[in-house]
N, C-alpha and C. Protein backbone atom coordinates (compact mmCIF):
# COMPACT_ATOMS: atom_id res chain seq x y z
N MET A 1 9.16 18.64 -4.74
CA MET A 1 8.50 18.64 -3.56
C MET A 1 6.81 19.30 -3.93
N LEU A 2 6.19 18.16 -2.90
CA LEU A 2 4.58 17.95 -3.04
C LEU A 2 3.86 18.57 -1.77
N ARG A 3 3.16 19.70 -1.76
CA ARG A 3 2.28 20.41 -0.55
C ARG A 3 1.25 19.19 -0.54
N LEU A 4 1.20 18.67 0.52
CA LEU A 4 -0.15 17.82 0.86
C LEU A 4 -0.99 18.67 1.49
N HIS A 5 -0.53 19.55 2.26
CA HIS A 5 -1.67 20.37 2.87
C HIS A 5 -0.67 21.87 3.47
N GLY A 6 -1.37 22.90 3.30
CA GLY A 6 -0.92 23.83 3.47
C GLY A 6 -0.99 24.48 5.02
N GLY A 7 -0.25 25.48 5.38
CA GLY A 7 0.08 26.09 6.50
C GLY A 7 1.40 26.26 7.15
N LYS A 8 1.44 26.52 8.22
CA LYS A 8 2.75 27.05 8.91
C LYS A 8 2.74 26.50 10.00
N ALA A 9 3.82 25.84 11.07
CA ALA A 9 4.02 25.31 12.15
C ALA A 9 5.37 25.18 12.65
N SER A 10 5.46 25.37 14.01
CA SER A 10 6.77 24.87 14.53
C SER A 10 6.52 23.86 15.47
N GLY A 11 7.76 23.21 15.54
CA GLY A 11 7.81 22.26 16.61
C GLY A 11 9.36 21.43 16.52
N ARG A 12 9.51 20.52 17.35
CA ARG A 12 10.63 19.93 17.33
C ARG A 12 10.65 18.69 16.20
N LEU A 13 11.49 18.37 15.38
CA LEU A 13 11.79 17.67 14.43
C LEU A 13 12.02 16.17 15.14
N ILE A 14 10.97 15.12 14.94
CA ILE A 14 10.95 13.96 15.15
C ILE A 14 10.79 12.94 14.39
N GLY A 15 11.59 11.96 14.24
CA GLY A 15 10.95 10.70 13.06
C GLY A 15 12.08 10.01 12.90
N GLY A 16 11.86 9.32 11.58
CA GLY A 16 13.14 8.27 11.14
C GLY A 16 12.51 7.36 10.13
N ASN A 17 12.92 6.32 9.99
CA ASN A 17 12.36 5.28 8.69
C ASN A 17 11.01 4.93 9.14
N LEU A 18 10.19 4.87 7.93
CA LEU A 18 8.69 4.70 8.53
C LEU A 18 8.36 3.37 9.35
N THR A 19 8.94 2.41 8.61
CA THR A 19 8.94 0.58 9.03
C THR A 19 9.86 0.90 10.25
N LEU A 20 10.55 1.34 10.95
CA LEU A 20 11.20 1.39 12.46
C LEU A 20 9.79 2.08 13.08
N LEU A 21 9.45 3.30 12.53
CA LEU A 21 8.45 3.69 13.74
C LEU A 21 7.12 2.91 13.91
N ALA A 22 6.87 2.24 12.82
CA ALA A 22 5.63 1.71 13.12
C ALA A 22 5.89 0.28 13.73
N THR A 23 7.21 -0.01 13.68
CA THR A 23 7.60 -1.23 14.64
C THR A 23 7.65 -1.06 15.93
N LEU A 24 7.97 0.09 16.25
CA LEU A 24 8.17 0.75 17.65
C LEU A 24 6.98 1.03 18.40
N MET A 25 5.75 0.76 17.75
CA MET A 25 4.49 1.42 18.41
C MET A 25 4.35 0.17 19.70
N GLY A 26 3.81 0.83 20.61
CA GLY A 26 3.74 -0.12 21.69
C GLY A 26 4.81 -0.82 22.66
N THR A 27 6.24 -0.20 22.50
CA THR A 27 7.20 -0.66 22.62
C THR A 27 7.66 1.00 23.59
N PRO A 28 8.21 0.55 24.76
CA PRO A 28 9.04 2.17 25.55
C PRO A 28 9.67 3.14 24.25
N CYS A 29 9.88 2.51 23.37
CA CYS A 29 10.94 3.81 22.60
C CYS A 29 9.80 4.00 21.31
N GLU A 30 8.56 3.95 21.26
CA GLU A 30 7.43 4.62 21.11
C GLU A 30 7.68 6.18 20.52
N LEU A 31 7.51 6.44 19.36
CA LEU A 31 7.73 7.81 19.06
C LEU A 31 6.83 8.76 19.68
N GLU A 32 7.19 9.98 20.46
CA GLU A 32 6.49 10.81 20.93
C GLU A 32 6.18 12.01 20.29
N THR A 33 4.80 12.36 19.50
CA THR A 33 4.76 13.28 18.33
C THR A 33 3.81 14.18 19.13
N ASP A 34 3.72 14.48 20.20
CA ASP A 34 2.71 15.85 20.55
C ASP A 34 3.73 17.27 20.12
N GLY A 35 3.35 17.97 19.40
CA GLY A 35 3.93 19.23 19.39
C GLY A 35 4.92 19.29 18.27
N ALA A 36 5.08 18.06 17.88
CA ALA A 36 6.56 17.74 17.10
C ALA A 36 6.19 17.66 15.41
N ILE A 37 7.47 18.32 14.56
CA ILE A 37 7.04 18.04 13.10
C ILE A 37 7.69 16.77 13.07
N VAL A 38 6.69 15.79 12.54
CA VAL A 38 7.19 14.15 12.15
C VAL A 38 7.81 14.42 11.03
N PHE A 39 8.85 13.79 10.65
CA PHE A 39 9.64 13.27 9.23
C PHE A 39 9.55 11.83 9.33
N THR A 40 9.54 11.56 7.98
CA THR A 40 9.78 10.30 7.87
C THR A 40 10.24 9.83 6.12
N GLU A 41 10.74 8.73 5.94
CA GLU A 41 11.17 8.14 4.64
C GLU A 41 11.06 6.27 4.71
N ASP A 42 11.19 5.92 3.54
CA ASP A 42 11.53 4.64 3.36
C ASP A 42 11.93 4.05 2.19
N VAL A 43 12.28 2.75 2.14
CA VAL A 43 12.99 2.08 1.19
C VAL A 43 12.60 0.59 0.92
N ARG A 44 12.24 0.41 -0.46
CA ARG A 44 11.94 -0.87 -1.12
C ARG A 44 10.68 -1.39 -0.26
N GLU A 45 9.63 -0.54 -0.37
CA GLU A 45 8.38 -0.82 0.44
C GLU A 45 7.26 -1.06 -0.94
N ASP A 46 6.18 -1.79 -0.74
CA ASP A 46 5.25 -1.63 -1.63
C ASP A 46 4.27 -0.60 -1.06
N ILE A 47 3.57 0.24 -2.02
CA ILE A 47 2.87 1.22 -1.38
C ILE A 47 1.68 0.67 -0.69
N TYR A 48 1.27 -0.15 -0.67
CA TYR A 48 0.24 -0.77 0.59
C TYR A 48 0.59 -0.87 1.76
N ARG A 49 2.00 -1.31 1.78
CA ARG A 49 2.87 -1.20 2.71
C ARG A 49 2.88 -0.13 3.79
N ILE A 50 3.23 0.86 2.96
CA ILE A 50 3.52 2.28 3.26
C ILE A 50 1.74 2.62 4.15
N ASP A 51 1.06 2.44 3.45
CA ASP A 51 -0.27 2.96 3.60
C ASP A 51 -0.69 2.31 5.18
N ARG A 52 -0.48 1.10 4.85
CA ARG A 52 -0.45 0.41 6.46
C ARG A 52 -0.07 0.72 7.61
N MET A 53 1.58 1.33 7.33
CA MET A 53 2.19 1.65 8.22
C MET A 53 1.74 3.01 8.69
N LEU A 54 1.31 3.74 7.70
CA LEU A 54 0.77 5.18 8.35
C LEU A 54 -0.55 5.07 8.88
N THR A 55 -1.18 3.87 8.41
CA THR A 55 -2.86 3.72 9.07
C THR A 55 -2.47 3.30 10.69
N GLN A 56 -1.24 2.57 10.79
CA GLN A 56 -0.87 1.86 12.45
C GLN A 56 -0.84 3.05 13.02
N LEU A 57 0.37 4.17 12.56
CA LEU A 57 0.42 5.12 13.30
C LEU A 57 -0.53 6.11 13.85
N ALA A 58 -1.32 6.32 12.55
CA ALA A 58 -2.59 7.41 12.93
C ALA A 58 -3.51 6.64 13.76
N LEU A 59 -3.65 5.17 13.93
CA LEU A 59 -4.67 4.82 14.79
C LEU A 59 -4.13 4.79 15.88
N GLY A 60 -3.08 4.83 16.12
CA GLY A 60 -2.18 4.97 17.68
C GLY A 60 -1.88 6.29 18.05
N GLY A 61 -2.59 6.88 16.92
CA GLY A 61 -2.81 8.85 17.61
C GLY A 61 -1.72 9.68 17.67
N LYS A 62 -0.67 9.41 16.53
CA LYS A 62 0.85 9.97 16.51
C LYS A 62 0.53 10.69 15.44
N PHE A 63 -0.80 11.26 14.68
CA PHE A 63 -1.03 12.07 14.12
C PHE A 63 -1.66 13.26 14.38
N GLU A 64 -2.15 13.07 15.37
CA GLU A 64 -3.53 13.66 16.19
C GLU A 64 -3.03 14.99 16.53
N ARG A 65 -1.79 14.93 17.56
CA ARG A 65 -1.49 16.23 18.12
C ARG A 65 0.02 16.71 17.59
N MET A 66 0.32 16.30 16.32
CA MET A 66 1.67 16.66 15.96
C MET A 66 1.44 17.90 15.34
N ALA A 67 2.78 18.83 14.95
CA ALA A 67 2.49 20.22 14.58
C ALA A 67 2.38 19.81 12.93
N GLY A 68 3.10 19.45 12.54
CA GLY A 68 3.04 18.85 10.67
C GLY A 68 3.91 17.71 10.49
N PHE A 69 4.08 17.63 9.31
CA PHE A 69 4.47 16.27 8.59
C PHE A 69 5.20 16.64 7.53
N LEU A 70 6.31 15.67 7.36
CA LEU A 70 7.40 15.85 6.22
C LEU A 70 7.64 14.25 5.81
N PHE A 71 7.47 14.52 4.44
CA PHE A 71 7.93 12.80 3.83
C PHE A 71 8.78 12.91 2.97
N GLY A 72 10.02 12.48 3.18
CA GLY A 72 10.98 12.27 2.13
C GLY A 72 10.94 11.73 0.83
N HIS A 73 11.77 10.40 0.33
CA HIS A 73 11.73 9.49 -0.63
C HIS A 73 11.17 8.41 -0.11
N CYS A 74 10.71 7.70 -0.78
CA CYS A 74 10.52 6.20 -0.68
C CYS A 74 11.06 5.50 -1.93
N THR A 75 12.71 5.15 -1.78
CA THR A 75 13.25 4.58 -3.05
C THR A 75 12.95 3.09 -3.32
N GLU A 76 12.96 3.01 -4.33
CA GLU A 76 12.66 1.72 -5.21
C GLU A 76 11.38 1.04 -4.31
N CYS A 77 10.41 1.81 -4.31
CA CYS A 77 9.00 1.60 -3.93
C CYS A 77 8.46 1.36 -4.71
N ASN A 78 7.51 0.30 -4.85
CA ASN A 78 6.56 -0.41 -5.79
C ASN A 78 5.68 0.89 -6.31
N LYS A 79 5.47 0.78 -7.55
CA LYS A 79 4.95 1.87 -8.19
C LYS A 79 3.64 0.84 -9.41
N ASN A 80 3.23 -0.15 -8.70
CA ASN A 80 2.42 -0.88 -9.40
C ASN A 80 0.86 -0.23 -9.81
N PRO A 81 0.80 0.13 -11.03
CA PRO A 81 -0.58 0.94 -11.26
C PRO A 81 -1.81 0.12 -11.18
N SER A 82 -1.94 -0.99 -10.33
CA SER A 82 -3.12 -1.42 -9.92
C SER A 82 -3.27 -1.07 -8.77
N PHE A 83 -2.10 -0.32 -7.99
CA PHE A 83 -2.82 0.05 -6.89
C PHE A 83 -2.43 1.77 -6.85
N PHE A 84 -2.77 2.09 -5.47
CA PHE A 84 -2.85 3.72 -5.55
C PHE A 84 -1.26 4.01 -5.49
N SER A 85 -0.97 5.37 -5.82
CA SER A 85 0.39 5.61 -5.98
C SER A 85 1.00 6.09 -4.42
N LEU A 86 2.05 6.35 -3.98
CA LEU A 86 2.48 7.03 -3.14
C LEU A 86 1.67 8.30 -2.83
N GLU A 87 2.07 9.03 -3.94
CA GLU A 87 0.96 10.33 -3.57
C GLU A 87 -0.39 10.15 -3.16
N ASP A 88 -1.13 9.44 -4.21
CA ASP A 88 -2.44 9.12 -3.45
C ASP A 88 -2.78 8.91 -1.73
N VAL A 89 -1.68 8.37 -1.24
CA VAL A 89 -1.62 7.76 -0.12
C VAL A 89 -1.60 8.60 0.82
N LEU A 90 -0.39 9.57 0.54
CA LEU A 90 -0.10 10.38 1.34
C LEU A 90 -1.04 11.76 1.28
N ARG A 91 -1.91 12.28 0.05
CA ARG A 91 -2.70 13.02 -0.08
C ARG A 91 -3.77 12.46 0.77
N ASP A 92 -4.34 11.33 0.85
CA ASP A 92 -5.64 10.86 1.77
C ASP A 92 -5.45 10.56 2.97
N ARG A 93 -4.28 10.33 3.56
CA ARG A 93 -3.70 10.82 5.42
C ARG A 93 -3.25 12.00 5.51
N PHE A 94 -2.67 12.86 4.71
CA PHE A 94 -2.71 14.32 5.25
C PHE A 94 -3.14 15.59 4.40
N GLY A 95 -3.90 15.10 3.39
CA GLY A 95 -4.36 16.50 2.41
C GLY A 95 -5.54 17.43 3.38
N ASN A 96 -6.19 16.51 4.38
CA ASN A 96 -7.48 17.38 4.66
C ASN A 96 -6.78 18.17 5.97
N GLY A 97 -5.44 18.23 6.30
CA GLY A 97 -5.15 18.82 7.20
C GLY A 97 -5.50 18.32 8.53
N PRO A 98 -5.14 18.71 9.57
CA PRO A 98 -5.39 20.44 9.74
C PRO A 98 -3.74 20.80 9.89
N GLN A 99 -2.90 20.02 9.95
CA GLN A 99 -1.40 20.11 10.13
C GLN A 99 -0.77 20.42 8.45
N PRO A 100 0.27 21.22 8.57
CA PRO A 100 0.92 21.50 7.21
C PRO A 100 1.59 20.23 7.02
N ALA A 101 1.73 19.95 6.15
CA ALA A 101 2.53 18.76 5.36
C ALA A 101 3.08 18.79 4.02
N LEU A 102 4.33 18.19 3.76
CA LEU A 102 4.97 18.09 2.40
C LEU A 102 5.58 16.76 2.27
N SER A 103 5.77 16.62 1.07
CA SER A 103 6.20 15.59 0.51
C SER A 103 7.46 15.41 -0.56
N GLY A 104 8.26 14.59 -0.68
CA GLY A 104 9.06 14.45 -1.58
C GLY A 104 10.77 15.68 -1.39
N LEU A 105 10.91 15.55 -0.04
CA LEU A 105 12.14 16.02 0.52
C LEU A 105 13.00 15.42 0.47
N ALA A 106 14.40 16.21 0.30
CA ALA A 106 15.56 15.67 -0.17
C ALA A 106 16.11 14.82 1.23
N PHE A 107 15.46 13.69 1.85
CA PHE A 107 15.83 12.87 2.59
C PHE A 107 15.20 11.63 2.68
N GLY A 108 16.09 10.94 3.42
CA GLY A 108 15.84 9.13 2.70
C GLY A 108 16.83 8.59 2.10
N HIS A 109 16.81 7.49 1.52
CA HIS A 109 17.66 6.34 1.06
C HIS A 109 17.98 6.94 -0.51
N ILE A 110 18.57 8.26 -0.40
CA ILE A 110 18.96 8.67 -1.68
C ILE A 110 20.57 9.14 -1.69
N ASP A 111 21.11 9.69 -2.65
CA ASP A 111 22.51 9.72 -3.01
C ASP A 111 22.47 11.38 -2.42
N GLN A 112 21.37 12.23 -2.97
CA GLN A 112 21.80 13.66 -2.50
C GLN A 112 21.06 13.80 -1.47
N LYS A 113 21.35 13.83 0.21
CA LYS A 113 20.39 13.90 0.94
C LYS A 113 20.75 14.88 2.05
N LEU A 114 19.75 15.29 2.88
CA LEU A 114 20.32 16.48 3.80
C LEU A 114 19.93 15.30 4.95
N THR A 115 20.84 15.92 6.35
CA THR A 115 20.78 15.28 7.14
C THR A 115 19.64 16.09 7.98
N ILE A 116 18.90 15.50 8.86
CA ILE A 116 17.91 15.95 9.82
C ILE A 116 18.11 15.77 11.23
N PRO A 117 18.59 16.93 11.86
CA PRO A 117 18.89 16.76 13.49
C PRO A 117 17.74 16.25 14.11
N LEU A 118 17.80 15.22 14.88
CA LEU A 118 16.55 14.90 15.66
C LEU A 118 16.55 16.03 16.86
N GLY A 119 15.12 16.14 17.34
CA GLY A 119 14.82 16.81 18.46
C GLY A 119 15.17 18.42 18.26
N VAL A 120 15.32 19.01 17.17
CA VAL A 120 15.55 20.51 17.28
C VAL A 120 14.55 21.21 17.17
N MET A 121 14.29 22.58 16.94
CA MET A 121 13.19 23.05 16.94
C MET A 121 13.36 23.86 15.26
N ALA A 122 12.25 23.48 14.54
CA ALA A 122 12.34 23.94 13.18
C ALA A 122 10.83 24.46 13.16
N THR A 123 10.77 25.26 11.86
CA THR A 123 9.60 25.69 11.49
C THR A 123 9.21 25.33 10.04
N LEU A 124 8.12 24.64 9.75
CA LEU A 124 7.49 24.16 8.38
C LEU A 124 6.87 25.41 7.94
N ASP A 125 7.14 25.64 6.38
CA ASP A 125 5.92 26.31 6.00
C ASP A 125 5.42 25.92 4.91
N ALA A 126 4.64 25.01 4.78
CA ALA A 126 3.98 24.41 3.36
C ALA A 126 3.89 25.29 2.63
N ASP A 127 3.10 26.42 2.54
CA ASP A 127 3.02 27.10 1.76
C ASP A 127 3.94 27.59 0.60
N ALA A 128 5.26 27.97 1.50
CA ALA A 128 6.33 28.35 0.99
C ALA A 128 6.93 27.20 0.18
N GLY A 129 6.38 25.95 1.02
CA GLY A 129 7.84 24.76 0.82
C GLY A 129 9.22 24.77 1.32
N THR A 130 9.39 25.39 2.32
CA THR A 130 10.37 25.61 3.45
C THR A 130 10.06 24.79 4.44
N VAL A 131 11.26 24.29 5.20
CA VAL A 131 11.89 23.73 6.54
C VAL A 131 12.86 24.63 7.10
N GLU A 132 12.53 25.34 8.13
CA GLU A 132 13.99 26.15 8.77
C GLU A 132 14.20 25.78 9.96
N ILE A 133 15.26 24.99 10.16
CA ILE A 133 16.00 24.65 11.62
C ILE A 133 16.19 26.14 12.49
N THR A 134 15.48 26.00 13.21
CA THR A 134 15.69 27.15 14.26
C THR A 134 16.39 27.28 15.45
N GLU A 135 17.03 26.27 15.56
CA GLU A 135 17.79 25.86 16.99
C GLU A 135 19.06 25.32 16.52
N SER A 136 20.15 25.64 17.30
CA SER A 136 21.51 24.83 16.93
C SER A 136 21.11 23.20 17.19
N ALA A 137 22.07 22.48 16.60
CA ALA A 137 21.99 21.18 16.91
C ALA A 137 23.89 20.92 17.29
N VAL A 138 24.03 19.88 17.86
CA VAL A 138 25.01 19.18 18.34
C VAL A 138 25.46 17.94 17.31
N VAL A 139 26.40 17.91 16.79
CA VAL A 139 26.88 17.02 15.82
C VAL A 139 27.85 16.11 16.15
């Protein structure tokens, strides 16, 4: 796990696959992130594409009023040394805050993953490296 920016925040868990979240921009299904802890991950994407999708969401205002940010895994993503690393991209986007942000959490397209319930309240403590789900979810 990597702390991108410290701090503590509470909000509803909202997110999903980064490619799909970026694709939904400008549609009725666009992600509502105000006051939310936004989580995302991806699979088999080049890092420059991850950067582009995060930039699209940022330019669409999706990170301005969020409470915090979580990035899971980017499985089989290109680590071409001639480009920035995923860590570089995430630090550039979220390292200066003001919201708490973590990456490398155990969700995404990986064998041993956590299930994240959509829409439930949670508390992110980036300094402690914890995410606590604070209300029950219907499964």
